[in-house]
Short mmCIF file of C-alpha atoms in Angstrom, two decimals:
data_model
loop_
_atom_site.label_atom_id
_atom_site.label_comp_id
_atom_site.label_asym_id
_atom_site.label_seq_id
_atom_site.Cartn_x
_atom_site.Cartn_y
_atom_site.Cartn_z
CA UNK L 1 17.30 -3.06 7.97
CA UNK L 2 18.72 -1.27 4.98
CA UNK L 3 17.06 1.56 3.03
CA UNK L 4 17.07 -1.32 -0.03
CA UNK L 5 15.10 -3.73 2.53
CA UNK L 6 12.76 -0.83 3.95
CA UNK L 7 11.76 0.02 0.17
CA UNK L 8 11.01 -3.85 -0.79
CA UNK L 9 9.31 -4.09 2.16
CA UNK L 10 7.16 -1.16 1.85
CA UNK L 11 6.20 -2.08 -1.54
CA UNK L 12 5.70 -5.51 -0.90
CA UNK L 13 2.93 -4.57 1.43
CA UNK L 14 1.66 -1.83 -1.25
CA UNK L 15 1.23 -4.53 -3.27
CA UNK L 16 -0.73 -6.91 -1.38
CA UNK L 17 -3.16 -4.12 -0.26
CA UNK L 18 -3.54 -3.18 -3.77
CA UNK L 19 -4.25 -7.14 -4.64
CA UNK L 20 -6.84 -7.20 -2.09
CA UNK L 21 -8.66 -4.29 -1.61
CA UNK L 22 -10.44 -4.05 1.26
CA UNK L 23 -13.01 -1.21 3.22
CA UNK L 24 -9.91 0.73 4.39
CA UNK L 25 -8.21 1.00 1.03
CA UNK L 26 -11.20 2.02 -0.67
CA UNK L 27 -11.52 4.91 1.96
CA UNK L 28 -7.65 5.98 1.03
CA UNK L 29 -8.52 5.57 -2.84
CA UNK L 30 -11.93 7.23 -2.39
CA UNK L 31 -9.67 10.21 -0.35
CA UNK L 32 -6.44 10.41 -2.10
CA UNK L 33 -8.89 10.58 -5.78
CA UNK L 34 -11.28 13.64 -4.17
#
């Protein structure tokens, strides 16, 4: 895997947690806002 596939990748999956937000992400939102 290439750095350009490891950064697709990684955002990829940032974006599909951000399009459905779930307990878990909430937690990291509620933490990473406080």
């Amino acid at each position: 895997m290439t750095t350009l596939q490891a950064v697709l990748a990684s955002g990829l999956a940032a974006g599909l947690l951000t399009i459905t937000p779930g307990p878990d992400t909430a937690l990291v939102l509620r933490t990473a806002a406080a």
